[in-house]
mmCIF file of C-alpha atoms in Angstrom:
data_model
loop_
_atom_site.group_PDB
_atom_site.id
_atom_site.type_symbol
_atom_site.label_atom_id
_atom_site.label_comp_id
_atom_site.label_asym_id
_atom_site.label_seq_id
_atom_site.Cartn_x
_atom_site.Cartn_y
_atom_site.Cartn_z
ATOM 1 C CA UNK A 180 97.244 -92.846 36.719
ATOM 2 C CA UNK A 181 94.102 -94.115 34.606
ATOM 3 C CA UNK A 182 94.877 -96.889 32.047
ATOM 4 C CA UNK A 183 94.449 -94.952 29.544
ATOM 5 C CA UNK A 184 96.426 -91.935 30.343
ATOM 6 C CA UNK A 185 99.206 -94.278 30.513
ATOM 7 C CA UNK A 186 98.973 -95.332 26.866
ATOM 8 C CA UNK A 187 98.753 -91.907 25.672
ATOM 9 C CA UNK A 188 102.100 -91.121 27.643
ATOM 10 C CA UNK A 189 103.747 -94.299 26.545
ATOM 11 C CA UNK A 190 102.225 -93.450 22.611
ATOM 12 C CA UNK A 191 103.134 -89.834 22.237
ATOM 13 C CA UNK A 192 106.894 -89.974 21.996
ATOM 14 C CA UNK A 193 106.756 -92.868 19.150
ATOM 15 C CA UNK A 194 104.538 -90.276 17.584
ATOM 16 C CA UNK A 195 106.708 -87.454 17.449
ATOM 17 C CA UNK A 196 108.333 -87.696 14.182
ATOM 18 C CA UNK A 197 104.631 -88.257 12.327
ATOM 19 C CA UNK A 198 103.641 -84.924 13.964
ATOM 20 C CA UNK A 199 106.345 -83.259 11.726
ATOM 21 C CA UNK A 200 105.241 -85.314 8.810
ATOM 22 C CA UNK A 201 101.991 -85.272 9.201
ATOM 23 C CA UNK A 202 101.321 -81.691 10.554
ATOM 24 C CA UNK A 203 103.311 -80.089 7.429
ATOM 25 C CA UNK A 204 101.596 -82.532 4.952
ATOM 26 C CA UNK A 205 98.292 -81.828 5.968
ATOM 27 C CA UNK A 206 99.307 -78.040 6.434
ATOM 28 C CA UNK A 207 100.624 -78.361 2.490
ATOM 29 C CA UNK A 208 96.715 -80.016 1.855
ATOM 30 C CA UNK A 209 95.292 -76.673 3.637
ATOM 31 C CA UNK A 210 96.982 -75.091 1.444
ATOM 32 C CA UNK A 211 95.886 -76.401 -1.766
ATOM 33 C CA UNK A 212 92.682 -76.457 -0.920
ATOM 34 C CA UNK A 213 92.596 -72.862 0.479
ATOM 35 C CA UNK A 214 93.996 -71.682 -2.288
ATOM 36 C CA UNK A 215 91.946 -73.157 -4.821
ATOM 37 C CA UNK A 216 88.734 -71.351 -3.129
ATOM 38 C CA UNK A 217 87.397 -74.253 -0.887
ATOM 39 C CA UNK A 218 85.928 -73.768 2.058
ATOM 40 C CA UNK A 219 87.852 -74.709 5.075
ATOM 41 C CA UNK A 220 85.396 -77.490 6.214
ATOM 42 C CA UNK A 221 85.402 -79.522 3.146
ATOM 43 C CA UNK A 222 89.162 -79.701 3.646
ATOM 44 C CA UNK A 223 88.530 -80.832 7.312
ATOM 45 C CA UNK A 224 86.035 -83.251 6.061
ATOM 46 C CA UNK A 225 88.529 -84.923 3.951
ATOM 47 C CA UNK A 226 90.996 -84.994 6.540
ATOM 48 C CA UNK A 227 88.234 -86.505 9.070
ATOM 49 C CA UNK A 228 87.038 -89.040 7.250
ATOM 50 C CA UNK A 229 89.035 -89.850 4.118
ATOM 51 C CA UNK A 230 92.412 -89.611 5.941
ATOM 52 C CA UNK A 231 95.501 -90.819 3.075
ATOM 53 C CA UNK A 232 97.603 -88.538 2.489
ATOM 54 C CA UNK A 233 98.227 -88.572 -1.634
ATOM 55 C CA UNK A 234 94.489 -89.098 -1.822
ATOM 56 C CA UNK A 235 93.638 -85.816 -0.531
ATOM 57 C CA UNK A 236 95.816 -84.438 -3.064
ATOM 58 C CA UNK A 237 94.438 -86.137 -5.713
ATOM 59 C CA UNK A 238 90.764 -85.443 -4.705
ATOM 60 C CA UNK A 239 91.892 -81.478 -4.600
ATOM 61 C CA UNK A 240 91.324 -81.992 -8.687
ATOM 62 C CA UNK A 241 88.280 -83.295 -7.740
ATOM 63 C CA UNK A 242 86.500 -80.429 -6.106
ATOM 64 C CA UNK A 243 86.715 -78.431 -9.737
ATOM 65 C CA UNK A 244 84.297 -81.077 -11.518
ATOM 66 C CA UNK A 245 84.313 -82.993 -14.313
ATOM 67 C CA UNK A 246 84.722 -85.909 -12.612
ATOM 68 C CA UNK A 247 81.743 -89.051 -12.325
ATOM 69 C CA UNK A 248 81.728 -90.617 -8.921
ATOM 70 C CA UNK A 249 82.233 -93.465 -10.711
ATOM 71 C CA UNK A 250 85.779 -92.028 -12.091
ATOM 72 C CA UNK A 251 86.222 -91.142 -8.652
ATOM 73 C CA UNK A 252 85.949 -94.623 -6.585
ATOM 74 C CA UNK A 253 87.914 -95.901 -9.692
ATOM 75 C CA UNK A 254 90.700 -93.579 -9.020
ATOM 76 C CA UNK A 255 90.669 -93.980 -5.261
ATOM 77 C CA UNK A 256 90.911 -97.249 -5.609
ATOM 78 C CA UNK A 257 94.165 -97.266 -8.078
ATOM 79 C CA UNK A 258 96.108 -94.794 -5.195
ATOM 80 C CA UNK A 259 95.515 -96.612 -2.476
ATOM 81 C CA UNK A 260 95.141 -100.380 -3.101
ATOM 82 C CA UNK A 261 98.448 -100.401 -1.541
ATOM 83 C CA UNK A 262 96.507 -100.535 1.744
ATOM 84 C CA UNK A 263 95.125 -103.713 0.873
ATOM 85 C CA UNK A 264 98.653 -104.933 2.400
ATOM 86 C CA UNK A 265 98.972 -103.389 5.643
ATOM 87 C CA UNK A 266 95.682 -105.226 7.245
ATOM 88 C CA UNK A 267 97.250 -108.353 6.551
ATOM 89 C CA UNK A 268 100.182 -107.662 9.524
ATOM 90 C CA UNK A 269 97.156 -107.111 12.081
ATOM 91 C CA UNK A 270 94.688 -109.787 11.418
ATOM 92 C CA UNK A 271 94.437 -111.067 14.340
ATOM 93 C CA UNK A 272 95.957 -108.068 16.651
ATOM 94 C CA UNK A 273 93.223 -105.960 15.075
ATOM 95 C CA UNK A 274 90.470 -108.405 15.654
ATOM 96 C CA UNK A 275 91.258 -108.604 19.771
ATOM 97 C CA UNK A 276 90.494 -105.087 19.804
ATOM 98 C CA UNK A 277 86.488 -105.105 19.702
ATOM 99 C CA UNK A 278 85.117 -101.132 19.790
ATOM 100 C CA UNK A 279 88.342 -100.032 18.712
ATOM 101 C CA UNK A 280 88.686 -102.427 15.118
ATOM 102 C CA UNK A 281 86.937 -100.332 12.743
ATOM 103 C CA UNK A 282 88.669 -97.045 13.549
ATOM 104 C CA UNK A 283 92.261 -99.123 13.621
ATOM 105 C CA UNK A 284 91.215 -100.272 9.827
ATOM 106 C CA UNK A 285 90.154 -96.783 8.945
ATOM 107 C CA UNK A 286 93.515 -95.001 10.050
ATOM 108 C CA UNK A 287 95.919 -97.493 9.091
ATOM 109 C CA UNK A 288 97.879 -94.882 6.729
ATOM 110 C CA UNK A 289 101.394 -95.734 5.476
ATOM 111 C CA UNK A 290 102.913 -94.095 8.986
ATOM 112 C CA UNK A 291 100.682 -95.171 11.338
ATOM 113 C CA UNK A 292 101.275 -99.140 9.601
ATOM 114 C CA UNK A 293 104.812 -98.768 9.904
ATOM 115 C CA UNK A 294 104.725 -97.425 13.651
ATOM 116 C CA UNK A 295 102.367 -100.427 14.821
ATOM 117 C CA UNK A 296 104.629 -102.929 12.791
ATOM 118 C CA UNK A 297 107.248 -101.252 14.901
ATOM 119 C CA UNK A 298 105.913 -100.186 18.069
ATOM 120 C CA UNK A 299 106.482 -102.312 21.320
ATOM 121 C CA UNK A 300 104.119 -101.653 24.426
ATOM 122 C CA UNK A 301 105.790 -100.489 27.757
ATOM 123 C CA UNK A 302 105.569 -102.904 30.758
ATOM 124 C CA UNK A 303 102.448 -101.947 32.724
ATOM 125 C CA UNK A 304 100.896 -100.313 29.305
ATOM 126 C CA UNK A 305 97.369 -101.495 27.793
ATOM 127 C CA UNK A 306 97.993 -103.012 24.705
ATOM 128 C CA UNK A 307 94.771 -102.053 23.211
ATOM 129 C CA UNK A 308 94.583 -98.409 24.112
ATOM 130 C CA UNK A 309 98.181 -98.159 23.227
ATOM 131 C CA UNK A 310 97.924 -99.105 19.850
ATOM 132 C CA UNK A 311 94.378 -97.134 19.732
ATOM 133 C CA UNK A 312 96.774 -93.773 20.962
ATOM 134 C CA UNK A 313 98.881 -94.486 18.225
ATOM 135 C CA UNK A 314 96.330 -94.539 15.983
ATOM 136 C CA UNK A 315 94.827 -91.603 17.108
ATOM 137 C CA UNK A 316 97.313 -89.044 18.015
ATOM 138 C CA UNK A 317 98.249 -89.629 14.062
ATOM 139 C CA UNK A 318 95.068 -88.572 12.696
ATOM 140 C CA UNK A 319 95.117 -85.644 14.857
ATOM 141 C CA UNK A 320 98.173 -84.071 13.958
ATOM 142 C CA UNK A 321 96.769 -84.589 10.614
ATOM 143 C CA UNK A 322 93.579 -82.802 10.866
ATOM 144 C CA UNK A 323 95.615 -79.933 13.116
ATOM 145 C CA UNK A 324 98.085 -79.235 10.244
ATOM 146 C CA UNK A 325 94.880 -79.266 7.708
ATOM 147 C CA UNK A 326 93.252 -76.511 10.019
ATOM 148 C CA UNK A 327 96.395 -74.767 10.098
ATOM 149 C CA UNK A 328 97.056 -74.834 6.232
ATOM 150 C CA UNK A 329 93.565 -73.101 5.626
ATOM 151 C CA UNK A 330 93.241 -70.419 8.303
ATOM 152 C CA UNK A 331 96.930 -69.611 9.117
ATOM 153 C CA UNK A 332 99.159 -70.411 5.801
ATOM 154 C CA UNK A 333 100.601 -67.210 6.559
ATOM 155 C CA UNK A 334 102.083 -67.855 9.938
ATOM 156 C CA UNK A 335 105.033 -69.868 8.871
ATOM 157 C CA UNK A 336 107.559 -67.499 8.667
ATOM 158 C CA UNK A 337 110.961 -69.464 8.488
ATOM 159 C CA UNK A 338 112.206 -71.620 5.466
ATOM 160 C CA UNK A 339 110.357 -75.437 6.091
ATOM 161 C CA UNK A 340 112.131 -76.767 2.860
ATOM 162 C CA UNK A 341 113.322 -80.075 3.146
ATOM 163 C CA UNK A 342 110.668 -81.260 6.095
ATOM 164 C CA UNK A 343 109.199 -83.740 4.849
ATOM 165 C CA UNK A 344 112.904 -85.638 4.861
ATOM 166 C CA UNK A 345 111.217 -86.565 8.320
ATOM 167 C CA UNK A 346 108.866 -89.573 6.836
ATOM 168 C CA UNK A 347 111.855 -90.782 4.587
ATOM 169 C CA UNK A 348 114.203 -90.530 7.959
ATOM 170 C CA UNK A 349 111.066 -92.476 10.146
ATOM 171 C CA UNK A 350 110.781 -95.192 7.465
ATOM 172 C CA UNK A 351 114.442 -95.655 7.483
ATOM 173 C CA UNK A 352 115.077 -96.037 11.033
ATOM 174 C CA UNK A 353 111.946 -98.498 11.536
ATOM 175 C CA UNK A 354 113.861 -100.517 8.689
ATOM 176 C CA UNK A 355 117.320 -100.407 10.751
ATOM 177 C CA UNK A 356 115.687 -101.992 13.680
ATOM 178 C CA UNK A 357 113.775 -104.640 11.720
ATOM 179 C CA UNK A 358 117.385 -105.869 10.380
ATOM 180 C CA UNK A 359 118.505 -106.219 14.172
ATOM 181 C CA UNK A 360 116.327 -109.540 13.427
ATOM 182 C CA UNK A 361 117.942 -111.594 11.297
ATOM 183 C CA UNK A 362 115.020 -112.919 9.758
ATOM 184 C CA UNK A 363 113.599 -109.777 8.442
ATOM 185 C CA UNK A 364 116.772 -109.515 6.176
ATOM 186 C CA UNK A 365 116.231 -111.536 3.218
ATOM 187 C CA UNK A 366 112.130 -110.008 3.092
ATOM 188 C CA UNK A 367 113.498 -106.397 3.173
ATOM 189 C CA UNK A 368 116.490 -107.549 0.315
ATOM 190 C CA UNK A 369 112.869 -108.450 -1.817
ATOM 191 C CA UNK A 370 111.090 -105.755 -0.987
ATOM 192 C CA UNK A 371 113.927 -103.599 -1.799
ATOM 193 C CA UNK A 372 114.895 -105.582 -5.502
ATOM 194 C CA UNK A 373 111.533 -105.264 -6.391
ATOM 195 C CA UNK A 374 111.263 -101.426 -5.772
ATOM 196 C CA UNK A 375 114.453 -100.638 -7.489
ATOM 197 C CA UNK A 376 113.398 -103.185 -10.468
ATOM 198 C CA UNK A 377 110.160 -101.364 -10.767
ATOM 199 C CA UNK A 378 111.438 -98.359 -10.548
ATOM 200 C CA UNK A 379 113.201 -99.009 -13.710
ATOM 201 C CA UNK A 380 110.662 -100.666 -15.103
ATOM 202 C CA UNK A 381 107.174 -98.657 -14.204
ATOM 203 C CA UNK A 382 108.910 -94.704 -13.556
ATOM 204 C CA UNK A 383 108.457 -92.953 -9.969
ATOM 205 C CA UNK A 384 105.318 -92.366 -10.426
ATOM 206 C CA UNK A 385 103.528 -95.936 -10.730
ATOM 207 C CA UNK A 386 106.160 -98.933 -9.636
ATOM 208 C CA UNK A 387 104.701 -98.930 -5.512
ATOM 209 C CA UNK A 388 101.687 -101.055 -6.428
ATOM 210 C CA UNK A 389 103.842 -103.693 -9.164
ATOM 211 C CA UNK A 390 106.878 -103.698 -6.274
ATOM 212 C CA UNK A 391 104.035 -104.537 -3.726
ATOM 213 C CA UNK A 392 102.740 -107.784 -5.408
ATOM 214 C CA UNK A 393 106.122 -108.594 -7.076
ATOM 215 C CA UNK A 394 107.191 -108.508 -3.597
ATOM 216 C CA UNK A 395 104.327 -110.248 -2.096
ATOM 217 C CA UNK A 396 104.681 -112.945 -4.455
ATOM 218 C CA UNK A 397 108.070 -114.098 -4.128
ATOM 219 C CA UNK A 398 107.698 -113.980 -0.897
ATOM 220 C CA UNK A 399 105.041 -116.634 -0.872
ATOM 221 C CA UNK A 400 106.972 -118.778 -4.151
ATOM 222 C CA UNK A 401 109.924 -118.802 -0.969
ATOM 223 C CA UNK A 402 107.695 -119.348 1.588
ATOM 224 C CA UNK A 403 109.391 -123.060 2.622
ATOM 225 C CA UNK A 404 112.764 -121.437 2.721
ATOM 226 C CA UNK A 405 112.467 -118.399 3.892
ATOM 227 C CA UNK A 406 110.774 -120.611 7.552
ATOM 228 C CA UNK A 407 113.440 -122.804 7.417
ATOM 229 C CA UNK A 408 115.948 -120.071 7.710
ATOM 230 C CA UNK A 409 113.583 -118.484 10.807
ATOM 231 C CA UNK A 410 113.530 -121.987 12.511
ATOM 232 C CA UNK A 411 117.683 -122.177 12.172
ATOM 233 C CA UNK B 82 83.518 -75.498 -8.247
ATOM 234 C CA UNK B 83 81.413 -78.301 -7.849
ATOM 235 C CA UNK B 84 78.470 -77.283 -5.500
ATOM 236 C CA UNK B 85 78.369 -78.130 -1.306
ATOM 237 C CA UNK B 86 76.372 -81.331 -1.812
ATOM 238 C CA UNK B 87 78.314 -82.600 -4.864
ATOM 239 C CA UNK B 88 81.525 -81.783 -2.786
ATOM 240 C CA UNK B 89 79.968 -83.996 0.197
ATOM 241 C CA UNK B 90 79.332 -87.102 -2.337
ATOM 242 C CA UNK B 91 82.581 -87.012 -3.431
ATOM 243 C CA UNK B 92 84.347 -86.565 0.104
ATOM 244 C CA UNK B 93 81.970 -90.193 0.970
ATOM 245 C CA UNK B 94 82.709 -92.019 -2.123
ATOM 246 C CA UNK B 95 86.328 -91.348 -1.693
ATOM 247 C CA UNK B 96 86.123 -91.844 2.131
ATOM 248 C CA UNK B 97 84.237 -95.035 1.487
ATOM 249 C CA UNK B 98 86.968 -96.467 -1.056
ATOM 250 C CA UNK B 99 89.443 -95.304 0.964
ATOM 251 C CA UNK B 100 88.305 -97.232 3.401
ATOM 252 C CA UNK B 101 87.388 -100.365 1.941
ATOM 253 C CA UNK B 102 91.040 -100.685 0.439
ATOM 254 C CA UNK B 103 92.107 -101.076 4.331
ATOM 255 C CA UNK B 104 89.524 -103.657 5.343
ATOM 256 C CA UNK B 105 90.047 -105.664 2.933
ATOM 257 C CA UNK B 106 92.411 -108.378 4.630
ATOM 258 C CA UNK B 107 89.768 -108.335 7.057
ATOM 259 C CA UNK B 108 86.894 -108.801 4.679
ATOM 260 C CA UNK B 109 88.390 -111.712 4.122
ATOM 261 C CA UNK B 110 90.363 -113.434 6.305
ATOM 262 C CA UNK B 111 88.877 -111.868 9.551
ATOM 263 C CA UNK B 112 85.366 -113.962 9.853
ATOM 264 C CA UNK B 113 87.884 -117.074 10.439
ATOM 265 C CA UNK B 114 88.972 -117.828 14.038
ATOM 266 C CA UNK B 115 91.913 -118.224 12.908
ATOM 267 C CA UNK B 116 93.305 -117.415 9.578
ATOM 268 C CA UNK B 117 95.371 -119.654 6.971
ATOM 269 C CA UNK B 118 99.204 -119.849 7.167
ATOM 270 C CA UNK B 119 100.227 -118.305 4.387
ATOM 271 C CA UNK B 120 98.560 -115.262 5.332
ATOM 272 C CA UNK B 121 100.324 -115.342 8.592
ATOM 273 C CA UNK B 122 103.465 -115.856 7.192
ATOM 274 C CA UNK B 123 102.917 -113.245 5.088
ATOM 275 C CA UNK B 124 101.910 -110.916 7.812
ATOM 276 C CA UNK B 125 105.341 -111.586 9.341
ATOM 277 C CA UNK B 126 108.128 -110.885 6.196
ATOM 278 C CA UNK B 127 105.690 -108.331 4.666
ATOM 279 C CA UNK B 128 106.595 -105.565 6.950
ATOM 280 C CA UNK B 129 110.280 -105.542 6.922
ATOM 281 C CA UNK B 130 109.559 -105.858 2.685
ATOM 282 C CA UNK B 131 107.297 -102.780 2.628
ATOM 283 C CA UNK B 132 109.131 -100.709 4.616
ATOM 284 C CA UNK B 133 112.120 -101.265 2.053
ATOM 285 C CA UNK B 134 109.938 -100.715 -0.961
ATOM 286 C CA UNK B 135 108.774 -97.435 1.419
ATOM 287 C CA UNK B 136 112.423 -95.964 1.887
ATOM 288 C CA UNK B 137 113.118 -96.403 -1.763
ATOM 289 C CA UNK B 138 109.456 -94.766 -3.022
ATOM 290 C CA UNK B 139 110.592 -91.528 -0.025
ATOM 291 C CA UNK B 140 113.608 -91.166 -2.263
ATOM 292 C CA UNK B 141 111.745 -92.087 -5.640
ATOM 293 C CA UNK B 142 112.290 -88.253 -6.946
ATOM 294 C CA UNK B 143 116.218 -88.538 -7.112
ATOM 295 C CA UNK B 144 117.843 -88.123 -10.152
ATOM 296 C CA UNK B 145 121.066 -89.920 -10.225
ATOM 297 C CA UNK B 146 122.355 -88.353 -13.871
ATOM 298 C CA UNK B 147 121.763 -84.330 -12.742
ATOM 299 C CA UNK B 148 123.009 -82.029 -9.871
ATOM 300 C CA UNK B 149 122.413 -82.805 -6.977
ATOM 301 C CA UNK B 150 122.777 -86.654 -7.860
ATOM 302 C CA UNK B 151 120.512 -87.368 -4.970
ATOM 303 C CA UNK B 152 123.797 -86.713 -2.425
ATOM 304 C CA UNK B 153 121.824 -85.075 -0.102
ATOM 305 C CA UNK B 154 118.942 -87.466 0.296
ATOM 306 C CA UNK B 155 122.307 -90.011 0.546
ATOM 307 C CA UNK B 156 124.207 -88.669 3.323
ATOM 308 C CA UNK B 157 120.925 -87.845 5.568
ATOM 309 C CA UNK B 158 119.387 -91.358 5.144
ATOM 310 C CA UNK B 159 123.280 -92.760 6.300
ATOM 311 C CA UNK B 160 122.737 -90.462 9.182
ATOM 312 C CA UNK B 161 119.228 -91.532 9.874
ATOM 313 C CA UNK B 162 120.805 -95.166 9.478
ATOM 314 C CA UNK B 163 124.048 -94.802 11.265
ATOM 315 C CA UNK B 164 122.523 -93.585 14.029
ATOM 316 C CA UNK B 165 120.039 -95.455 14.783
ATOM 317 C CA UNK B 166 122.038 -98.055 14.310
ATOM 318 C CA UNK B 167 124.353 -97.314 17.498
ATOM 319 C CA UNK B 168 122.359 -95.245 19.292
ATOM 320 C CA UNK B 169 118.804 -96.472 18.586
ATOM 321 C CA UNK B 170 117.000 -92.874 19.348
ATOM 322 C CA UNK B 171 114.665 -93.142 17.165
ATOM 323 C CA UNK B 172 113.745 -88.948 17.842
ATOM 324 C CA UNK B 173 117.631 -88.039 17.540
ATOM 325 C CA UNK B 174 117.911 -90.286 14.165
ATOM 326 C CA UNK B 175 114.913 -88.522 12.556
ATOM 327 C CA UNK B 176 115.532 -85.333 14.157
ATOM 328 C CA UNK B 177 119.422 -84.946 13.530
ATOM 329 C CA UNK B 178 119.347 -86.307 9.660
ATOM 330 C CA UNK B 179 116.101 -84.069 9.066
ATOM 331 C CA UNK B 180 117.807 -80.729 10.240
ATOM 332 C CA UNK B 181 121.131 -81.861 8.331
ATOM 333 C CA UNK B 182 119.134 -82.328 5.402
ATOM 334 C CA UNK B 183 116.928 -79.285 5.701
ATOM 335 C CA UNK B 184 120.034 -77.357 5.710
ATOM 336 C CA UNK B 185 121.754 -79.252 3.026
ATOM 337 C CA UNK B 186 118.751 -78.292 0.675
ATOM 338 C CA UNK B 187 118.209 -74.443 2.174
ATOM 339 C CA UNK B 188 122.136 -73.551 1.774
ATOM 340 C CA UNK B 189 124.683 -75.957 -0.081
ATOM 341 C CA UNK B 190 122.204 -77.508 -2.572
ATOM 342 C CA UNK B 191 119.688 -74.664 -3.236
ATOM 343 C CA UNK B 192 118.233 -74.336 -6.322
#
């Protein structure tokens, strides 16, 4: 079996719960835009080569003008500076990966981060091309469910309320296993004060980015204690 | 409607933005051979932080003061957890909690 065959086999299962996600999100985006009179490609476009999730739905407002491109880039910036974060976990693992680099920055969406912070390669598995599968197979159930939302909305016949518990249920299963380790408990205890605090604080709709630094920050301020508790 | 070619600037800007918010890190930190502690150490404990701060924004559309109070988002997330914590199937966690709460919202907690 080639190399790289092997990755994808060893990749897809991990994948599985972003394909529901990610192939009813992106059908929900086909949607929108179908129904708001686009034509199918720009919606494929988007999905292609913009790729965040509650960007797209934001930039649906975009298509009916009114907007500068400056207001734009502004506003695309605001949604997803959260991104800014994720790099920082693959610094280096990013930068071993030569041909493969930019396309790992370019898809590193909320899911896809939190399966690579999560993922561990089989014995006998590339690293590189494992990771890359990851990656990839995302993206493509992405763009699959975007196709799907334009041409074939009315396919889905039973009742898909509730799906998209499937992201909240991957997110809280990655965080189950990253509490096996002992010293991932007192950085998930932060990250989780400073979501509920800005929660109160900044309303559902705009406490991710303040919980992000906030968390980020004390992190760093407890930098000397949280390593002596990993050295212990 | 904006026209084709307006639609195409905007999918690029956006798409560019989009993508500069992700390489930042490596813009820079990634020239060095190798990069400064704190940023390492911040690569470690960030993960298990934003993952947190990720469970809680999933569940960020609760309200705790009117029906449903949230209870099924509660008891599917202990599911997820429970699981997962003896069984560690990450496919039956996800799976099992999304069908219970799929039918939680289609039958006992309709609107």
């Amino acid at each position: 079996m080639s190399n790289k065959l092997k990755a994808a086999k060893a990749a897809f299962p991990l994948t599985i719960p972003v394909l529901c996600g990610y192939f009813f999100t992106g059908m929900a985006f086909g949607l929108l835009m179908y129904s708001g009179g686009y034509p199918w490609y720009w919606a494929a476009l988007c999905s292609i080569f913009i790729y965040a999730g509650s960007m797209q739905f934001v930039a649906v407002n975009f298509f009916a003008g009114g907007f500068s491109l400056l207001q734009i880039a502004l506003m695309t910036l605001a949604v997803n500076i959260r991104h800014m974060f994720y790099g920082i976990s693959f610094l280096d693992r990013f930068s071993k990966m030569g041909k493969k680099k930019p396309y790992m920055i370019f898809s590193l969406t909320d899911e896809t981060y939190s399966l690579l912070c999560s993922a561990k390669v089989p014995e006998g598995v590339e690293e590189n091309s494992f990771f890359f599968c990851i990656a990839l197979f995302d993206q493509l159930y992405w763009i699959a469910g975007t196709l799907a939302g334009c041409v074939a909305g009315a396919l889905i016949t039973f009742d898909t309320t509730g799906i998209d518990f499937a992201m909240t249920a991957l997110f809280t299963v990655i965080l189950v296993e990253q509490l096996e380790q002992k010293s991932n408990r007192s950085p998930a205890l932060i990250g989780a004060l400073c979501a509920l605090v800005g929660l109160i604080m900044f309303g559902r709709d705009s406490f991710l980015i303040p919980a992000l630094i906030c968390a980020a920050a004390i992190l760093l301020i407890s930098r000397k204690r949280l390593t002596a508790k990993e050295e212990q | 409607m904006v026209s084709s070619m307006t639609a195409l600037l905007i999918i690029a800007v956006t798409a560019l933005f989009t993508f500069l918010t992700r390489a930042v890190p490596f813009l820079f930190f990634g020239g060095k051979k190798t990069s400064p502690p704190w940023i390492l150490f911040l690569g470690r404990v960030l993960p298990p932080a934003i993952i947190a701060i990720l469970v809680i924004y999933c569940l960020r559309n609760i309200t705790p003061t009117a029906s449903p109070f949230g209870i099924p988002e509660i008891i599917a997330v202990l599911t997820a957890a429970g699981l997962q914590k003896y069984k560690h199937n990450n496919l039956l966690s996800i799976l099992c909690s999304t069908v219970l709460y799929m039918i939680m919202v289609q039958t006992i907690f309709s609107a």
